[in-house]
Short mmCIF file of C-alpha atoms in Angstrom, two decimals:
data_model
loop_
_atom_site.label_atom_id
_atom_site.label_comp_id
_atom_site.label_asym_id
_atom_site.label_seq_id
_atom_site.Cartn_x
_atom_site.Cartn_y
_atom_site.Cartn_z
CA UNK A 117 66.78 -119.41 -151.17
CA UNK A 118 64.31 -116.19 -151.44
CA UNK A 119 61.53 -115.61 -153.60
CA UNK A 120 63.17 -113.98 -155.90
CA UNK A 121 65.89 -116.15 -156.55
CA UNK A 122 63.12 -118.80 -156.90
CA UNK A 123 61.33 -116.86 -159.28
CA UNK A 124 64.36 -116.54 -161.42
CA UNK A 125 65.26 -120.37 -161.03
CA UNK A 126 61.79 -120.96 -162.68
CA UNK A 127 62.31 -118.69 -165.58
CA UNK A 128 65.86 -119.88 -166.01
CA UNK A 129 64.18 -123.52 -166.14
CA UNK A 130 61.64 -122.76 -168.64
CA UNK A 131 64.57 -121.40 -171.13
CA UNK A 132 66.44 -124.65 -170.20
CA UNK A 133 63.27 -126.99 -170.93
CA UNK A 134 62.37 -125.27 -174.48
CA UNK A 135 65.51 -125.11 -175.58
CA UNK A 136 65.98 -128.71 -175.41
CA UNK A 137 62.45 -128.83 -177.09
CA UNK A 138 64.23 -126.99 -179.93
CA UNK A 139 66.99 -129.01 -180.28
CA UNK A 140 64.82 -132.64 -180.32
CA UNK A 141 62.85 -131.18 -183.27
CA UNK A 142 65.77 -129.48 -185.00
CA UNK A 143 67.63 -133.43 -184.70
CA UNK A 144 64.28 -135.06 -186.22
CA UNK A 145 64.20 -132.99 -189.06
CA UNK A 146 64.79 -135.25 -192.45
CA UNK A 147 63.75 -135.21 -196.10
CA UNK A 148 60.19 -134.45 -195.16
CA UNK A 149 61.30 -131.23 -194.37
CA UNK A 150 62.87 -130.83 -197.79
CA UNK A 151 59.88 -132.34 -199.30
CA UNK A 152 57.56 -129.59 -197.55
CA UNK A 153 59.65 -126.54 -198.91
CA UNK A 154 59.74 -128.11 -202.08
CA UNK A 155 56.07 -128.40 -202.28
CA UNK A 156 55.56 -124.89 -201.42
CA UNK A 157 58.08 -123.57 -203.37
CA UNK A 158 56.31 -125.48 -206.23
CA UNK A 159 52.51 -124.26 -204.99
CA UNK A 160 50.85 -122.75 -207.73
CA UNK A 161 48.46 -121.41 -205.35
CA UNK A 162 48.18 -119.71 -202.01
CA UNK A 163 49.40 -121.31 -199.09
CA UNK A 164 47.07 -121.90 -196.25
CA UNK A 165 47.48 -122.20 -192.36
CA UNK A 166 45.11 -123.77 -190.09
CA UNK A 167 45.26 -124.36 -186.61
CA UNK A 168 43.05 -124.34 -183.35
CA UNK A 169 43.55 -122.48 -179.81
CA UNK A 170 47.12 -122.09 -179.10
CA UNK A 171 48.40 -123.71 -182.20
CA UNK A 172 46.17 -121.19 -184.17
CA UNK A 173 48.06 -118.65 -182.32
CA UNK A 174 51.47 -120.11 -183.90
CA UNK A 175 49.53 -120.65 -186.94
CA UNK A 176 48.99 -116.84 -187.27
CA UNK A 177 52.45 -115.74 -186.86
CA UNK A 178 54.06 -118.42 -189.59
CA UNK A 179 51.36 -117.14 -191.93
CA UNK A 180 52.42 -113.41 -191.22
CA UNK A 181 56.11 -114.52 -191.60
CA UNK A 182 55.74 -116.40 -194.79
CA UNK A 183 53.79 -113.81 -196.33
CA UNK A 184 56.24 -110.78 -195.44
CA UNK A 185 59.21 -112.98 -196.76
CA UNK A 186 57.75 -114.07 -200.49
CA UNK A 187 55.09 -116.60 -199.91
CA UNK A 188 51.54 -115.77 -200.49
CA UNK A 189 50.15 -117.10 -197.14
CA UNK A 190 47.01 -116.40 -195.00
CA UNK A 191 45.35 -118.19 -191.97
CA UNK A 192 42.11 -119.80 -192.02
CA UNK A 193 40.53 -120.83 -188.54
CA UNK A 194 39.16 -124.67 -188.99
CA UNK A 195 36.39 -123.64 -187.05
CA UNK A 196 35.10 -121.07 -189.48
CA UNK A 197 36.46 -123.38 -192.60
CA UNK A 198 34.09 -125.90 -191.60
CA UNK A 199 31.53 -123.06 -191.67
CA UNK A 200 32.13 -121.81 -195.54
CA UNK A 201 35.79 -120.51 -195.21
CA UNK A 202 36.84 -123.92 -196.71
CA UNK A 203 35.68 -122.27 -199.91
CA UNK A 204 39.01 -119.75 -199.67
CA UNK A 205 41.06 -123.02 -200.03
CA UNK A 206 41.21 -123.91 -203.88
CA UNK A 207 43.14 -126.34 -206.46
CA UNK A 208 46.93 -125.50 -206.66
CA UNK A 209 46.96 -124.41 -202.71
CA UNK A 210 49.01 -125.83 -200.12
CA UNK A 211 47.49 -126.34 -196.39
CA UNK A 212 49.41 -126.60 -193.50
CA UNK A 213 47.49 -127.72 -190.57
CA UNK A 214 48.82 -127.75 -186.73
CA UNK A 215 48.17 -129.65 -184.11
CA UNK A 216 50.20 -130.84 -181.24
CA UNK A 217 47.82 -133.76 -180.51
CA UNK A 218 47.15 -134.62 -184.14
CA UNK A 219 43.78 -135.62 -183.57
CA UNK A 220 42.21 -131.96 -183.66
CA UNK A 221 38.69 -132.50 -184.40
CA UNK A 222 37.54 -128.99 -186.23
CA UNK A 223 40.93 -130.09 -188.74
CA UNK A 224 39.72 -133.55 -189.23
CA UNK A 225 36.54 -132.75 -190.27
CA UNK A 226 38.05 -131.06 -193.11
CA UNK A 227 40.31 -133.50 -194.42
CA UNK A 228 37.95 -135.36 -196.91
CA UNK A 229 36.98 -132.11 -198.21
CA UNK A 230 40.34 -131.38 -198.81
CA UNK A 231 41.53 -134.45 -200.10
CA UNK A 232 38.45 -134.03 -202.37
CA UNK A 233 40.74 -130.96 -204.02
CA UNK A 234 43.75 -130.88 -205.72
CA UNK A 235 45.35 -129.28 -202.39
CA UNK A 236 48.76 -130.72 -200.68
CA UNK A 237 48.12 -131.57 -196.85
CA UNK A 238 51.03 -130.90 -194.86
CA UNK A 239 50.21 -131.42 -191.40
CA UNK A 240 52.94 -130.45 -188.20
CA UNK A 241 51.80 -132.66 -185.34
CA UNK A 242 53.75 -133.50 -182.11
CA UNK A 243 52.68 -137.49 -182.75
CA UNK A 244 53.75 -139.37 -185.70
CA UNK A 245 50.96 -141.75 -185.24
CA UNK A 246 48.53 -139.57 -185.42
CA UNK A 247 45.21 -139.41 -187.34
CA UNK A 248 46.17 -136.00 -188.75
CA UNK A 249 50.07 -137.38 -189.72
CA UNK A 250 48.15 -140.03 -191.65
CA UNK A 251 46.21 -138.45 -193.57
CA UNK A 252 48.90 -136.02 -194.50
CA UNK A 253 50.64 -135.86 -197.63
CA UNK A 254 54.08 -134.56 -196.45
CA UNK A 255 54.24 -134.86 -192.44
CA UNK A 256 56.29 -132.98 -190.22
CA UNK A 257 56.73 -134.26 -186.60
CA UNK A 258 57.60 -131.54 -183.91
CA UNK A 259 57.67 -133.81 -180.93
CA UNK A 260 58.70 -132.67 -177.70
CA UNK A 261 59.61 -134.68 -174.43
CA UNK A 262 58.17 -132.27 -171.80
CA UNK A 263 56.17 -129.09 -171.63
CA UNK A 264 57.86 -126.48 -169.54
CA UNK A 265 54.34 -126.12 -167.95
CA UNK A 266 55.21 -128.10 -164.95
CA UNK A 267 51.63 -129.68 -164.69
CA UNK A 268 52.18 -130.83 -168.47
CA UNK A 269 49.07 -129.28 -169.34
CA UNK A 270 49.56 -125.44 -170.72
CA UNK A 271 51.32 -125.51 -174.41
CA UNK A 272 54.96 -124.17 -174.17
CA UNK A 273 57.59 -126.26 -175.36
CA UNK A 274 55.20 -127.55 -177.94
CA UNK A 275 54.32 -124.01 -179.21
CA UNK A 276 58.00 -122.72 -179.35
CA UNK A 277 58.96 -125.65 -181.48
CA UNK A 278 56.14 -125.46 -183.69
CA UNK A 279 57.07 -121.70 -184.26
CA UNK A 280 60.65 -122.24 -184.99
CA UNK A 281 59.65 -125.11 -187.59
CA UNK A 282 57.52 -122.66 -188.64
CA UNK A 283 60.68 -120.01 -188.93
CA UNK A 284 62.96 -122.65 -190.12
CA UNK A 285 60.44 -123.40 -193.32
CA UNK A 286 60.08 -119.76 -194.00
CA UNK A 287 63.90 -118.83 -193.89
CA UNK A 288 64.50 -122.24 -196.26
CA UNK A 289 61.71 -120.88 -198.59
CA UNK A 290 63.40 -117.11 -198.33
CA UNK A 291 66.54 -118.33 -199.10
CA UNK A 292 65.54 -120.47 -202.14
CA UNK A 293 63.66 -117.38 -203.27
CA UNK A 294 66.41 -115.34 -203.14
CA UNK A 295 64.41 -112.84 -201.45
CA UNK A 296 66.40 -109.54 -200.88
CA UNK A 297 66.18 -106.40 -198.51
CA UNK A 298 63.96 -104.51 -201.54
CA UNK A 299 61.85 -107.16 -201.79
CA UNK A 300 60.92 -107.21 -198.05
CA UNK A 301 60.66 -103.36 -198.17
CA UNK A 302 57.80 -103.76 -200.78
CA UNK A 303 55.89 -105.99 -198.22
CA UNK A 304 56.40 -103.36 -195.46
CA UNK A 305 55.73 -99.59 -196.96
CA UNK A 306 53.88 -98.51 -194.23
CA UNK A 307 56.89 -99.71 -191.22
CA UNK A 308 59.91 -97.56 -190.62
CA UNK A 309 62.36 -100.51 -192.28
CA UNK A 310 60.53 -100.40 -195.66
CA UNK A 311 60.83 -96.52 -195.88
CA UNK A 312 64.17 -96.59 -195.01
CA UNK A 313 64.89 -99.45 -197.44
CA UNK A 314 62.73 -97.72 -200.33
CA UNK A 315 64.46 -94.13 -199.85
CA UNK A 316 66.14 -93.13 -202.71
CA UNK A 317 69.32 -90.43 -203.03
CA UNK A 318 67.03 -88.23 -204.24
CA UNK A 319 64.65 -88.31 -201.53
CA UNK A 320 67.11 -86.77 -199.18
CA UNK A 321 69.79 -84.85 -201.18
CA UNK A 322 70.35 -81.43 -201.69
CA UNK A 323 69.86 -80.03 -205.17
CA UNK A 324 69.03 -76.86 -207.06
CA UNK A 325 69.71 -73.95 -205.14
CA UNK A 326 70.77 -76.14 -201.72
CA UNK A 327 73.53 -77.67 -203.97
CA UNK A 328 77.49 -76.24 -202.59
CA UNK A 329 78.14 -75.53 -206.38
CA UNK A 330 81.22 -73.42 -207.99
CA UNK A 331 83.35 -73.21 -210.78
CA UNK A 332 86.73 -74.34 -211.15
CA UNK A 333 88.34 -70.88 -211.64
CA UNK A 334 86.22 -69.55 -208.44
CA UNK A 335 88.85 -67.97 -205.95
CA UNK A 336 89.23 -69.85 -202.80
CA UNK A 337 88.35 -67.50 -200.44
CA UNK A 338 85.02 -66.61 -202.25
CA UNK A 339 84.40 -70.41 -202.33
CA UNK A 340 85.06 -70.47 -198.57
CA UNK A 341 81.90 -68.34 -198.65
CA UNK A 342 79.84 -70.81 -200.52
CA UNK A 343 80.92 -73.41 -198.35
CA UNK A 344 79.65 -71.49 -195.21
CA UNK A 345 76.41 -70.65 -196.47
CA UNK A 346 75.37 -74.31 -197.79
CA UNK A 347 76.65 -76.16 -194.52
CA UNK A 348 77.35 -79.08 -196.02
CA UNK A 349 81.10 -79.19 -195.28
CA UNK A 350 81.85 -79.58 -199.13
CA UNK A 351 81.81 -77.99 -202.46
CA UNK A 352 81.03 -79.45 -205.85
CA UNK A 353 83.46 -78.17 -208.21
CA UNK A 354 82.04 -77.69 -212.35
CA UNK A 355 84.21 -77.09 -215.36
CA UNK A 356 83.02 -74.54 -218.03
CA UNK A 357 80.33 -77.24 -219.10
CA UNK A 358 79.06 -77.95 -215.75
CA UNK A 359 80.46 -81.22 -215.55
CA UNK A 360 81.81 -82.48 -212.55
CA UNK A 361 85.45 -81.58 -212.15
CA UNK A 362 86.38 -82.53 -208.43
CA UNK A 363 85.11 -81.99 -204.79
CA UNK A 364 86.33 -79.62 -201.95
CA UNK A 365 85.62 -80.58 -198.02
CA UNK A 366 86.33 -78.63 -194.78
CA UNK A 367 89.18 -81.33 -194.13
CA UNK A 368 90.83 -80.14 -197.32
CA UNK A 369 90.40 -76.30 -195.95
CA UNK A 370 91.85 -77.29 -192.66
CA UNK A 371 94.95 -79.08 -194.20
CA UNK A 372 95.58 -76.26 -196.25
CA UNK A 373 95.78 -73.62 -193.45
CA UNK A 374 97.76 -76.55 -191.44
CA UNK A 375 100.19 -76.23 -194.00
CA UNK A 376 100.14 -72.41 -193.71
CA UNK A 377 99.73 -71.82 -197.61
CA UNK A 378 99.45 -68.69 -199.50
CA UNK A 379 95.30 -68.68 -200.01
CA UNK A 380 94.30 -65.65 -201.86
CA UNK A 381 95.04 -66.49 -205.01
CA UNK A 382 94.51 -69.88 -205.53
CA UNK A 383 91.01 -71.05 -207.47
CA UNK A 384 89.48 -74.36 -206.80
CA UNK A 385 91.36 -76.17 -209.66
CA UNK A 386 94.27 -75.25 -207.64
CA UNK A 387 92.95 -77.17 -204.46
CA UNK A 388 90.15 -79.59 -205.23
CA UNK A 389 90.33 -83.33 -204.94
CA UNK A 390 90.04 -85.43 -208.23
CA UNK A 391 87.83 -88.02 -209.22
CA UNK A 392 85.01 -87.61 -206.27
CA UNK A 393 82.91 -90.43 -205.01
CA UNK A 394 79.32 -90.17 -206.96
CA UNK A 395 76.20 -91.90 -206.83
CA UNK A 396 73.03 -91.50 -209.02
CA UNK A 397 69.72 -90.13 -207.69
CA UNK A 398 67.94 -93.22 -208.41
CA UNK A 399 70.17 -95.58 -206.27
CA UNK A 400 68.73 -96.22 -202.76
CA UNK A 401 69.92 -94.55 -199.74
CA UNK A 402 71.29 -97.48 -198.26
CA UNK A 403 73.72 -97.84 -201.30
CA UNK A 404 75.00 -94.01 -200.64
CA UNK A 405 75.87 -95.17 -196.79
CA UNK A 406 77.64 -98.35 -197.92
CA UNK A 407 79.70 -96.36 -200.67
CA UNK A 408 80.29 -93.52 -197.75
CA UNK A 409 81.53 -96.26 -195.37
CA UNK A 410 83.47 -98.12 -197.58
CA UNK A 411 85.55 -94.87 -198.93
CA UNK A 412 85.53 -93.48 -195.63
CA UNK A 413 84.04 -90.56 -196.85
CA UNK A 414 81.39 -88.22 -195.27
CA UNK A 415 79.81 -86.77 -198.43
CA UNK A 416 79.08 -87.61 -202.24
CA UNK A 417 78.14 -85.82 -205.33
CA UNK A 418 74.88 -86.80 -207.02
CA UNK A 419 75.67 -86.84 -210.43
CA UNK A 420 73.18 -87.57 -213.76
CA UNK A 421 74.25 -89.58 -216.79
CA UNK A 422 76.41 -87.20 -218.46
CA UNK A 423 78.10 -86.21 -215.24
CA UNK A 424 76.22 -83.06 -214.26
CA UNK A 425 75.67 -82.71 -210.55
CA UNK A 426 72.26 -82.35 -209.78
CA UNK A 427 72.50 -82.63 -205.93
CA UNK A 428 75.00 -83.18 -202.75
CA UNK A 429 74.51 -85.65 -199.88
CA UNK A 430 76.21 -86.09 -196.30
CA UNK A 431 76.11 -88.30 -193.69
CA UNK A 432 74.18 -85.92 -191.59
CA UNK A 433 71.11 -86.60 -194.54
CA UNK A 434 71.32 -89.97 -193.88
CA UNK A 435 71.17 -89.77 -190.15
CA UNK A 436 68.16 -87.51 -190.48
CA UNK A 437 66.39 -89.75 -192.69
CA UNK A 438 67.37 -92.72 -190.21
CA UNK A 439 69.01 -94.61 -192.74
CA UNK A 440 72.17 -94.66 -190.45
#
């Protein structure tokens, strides 16, 4: 076996060991997990997560995931809590404490003060008989048989299992709260995903002078000039009151030419498509994408509540806005 094959085998071995560790913890989930979810849902304050060392790093990630999905959560370092930051934890909060051994001195030192408050204590440890487990209102066991570290020293399988357990809590809470993509976007306004989800049709449509608008009595050969100038591959047709009558696309034009029709005397009323797909300007751009995909069209007419066109939107606009 060459050295590269050896490295590959070592890597695969870690995946196998950690996969087994996650399965072990999954099989041990019971009513205590459901009780933890219910307790967090009923929390009148905030959820605080604490942990030391590698458990602290995992705790920060769990806190970030919960906070971004509808559960107000933050991380408190247990050593700092013992020197004043415990004041950040108040009546009505839920404290989730992480420790593989369940014997972390910094966390155990906080428990007497926590017990004097109206704070629910959820402990996640690898040992059901540990001190933290005994003091917890709810204990979740994250015991694993083996660490992926061949020395059995570096937290590997154990931290992975707790991370997945934290994700399980997060997702259960997310689903119980019926958290939506729009809710997620409100927590991520600066990210590309948030911008994409919060973008409305009005933000990306072509309105005003950019709108490819013609009247029903506009001659077809004149309307083709407008279609070419606006460059959106479609024409919005309105009646004498300015209300939407129909839509004419470059695909419609190609079909007319293919059929060798006499085009010169025709007006838009003769060739437009009836009942075009429409959308309101205040709808999310993602909804516009779904409408286009569902109806297999490349353009939408943006209308107001009186059926007056206020803009035009095509698939290219959504591509530029990175909606697609």
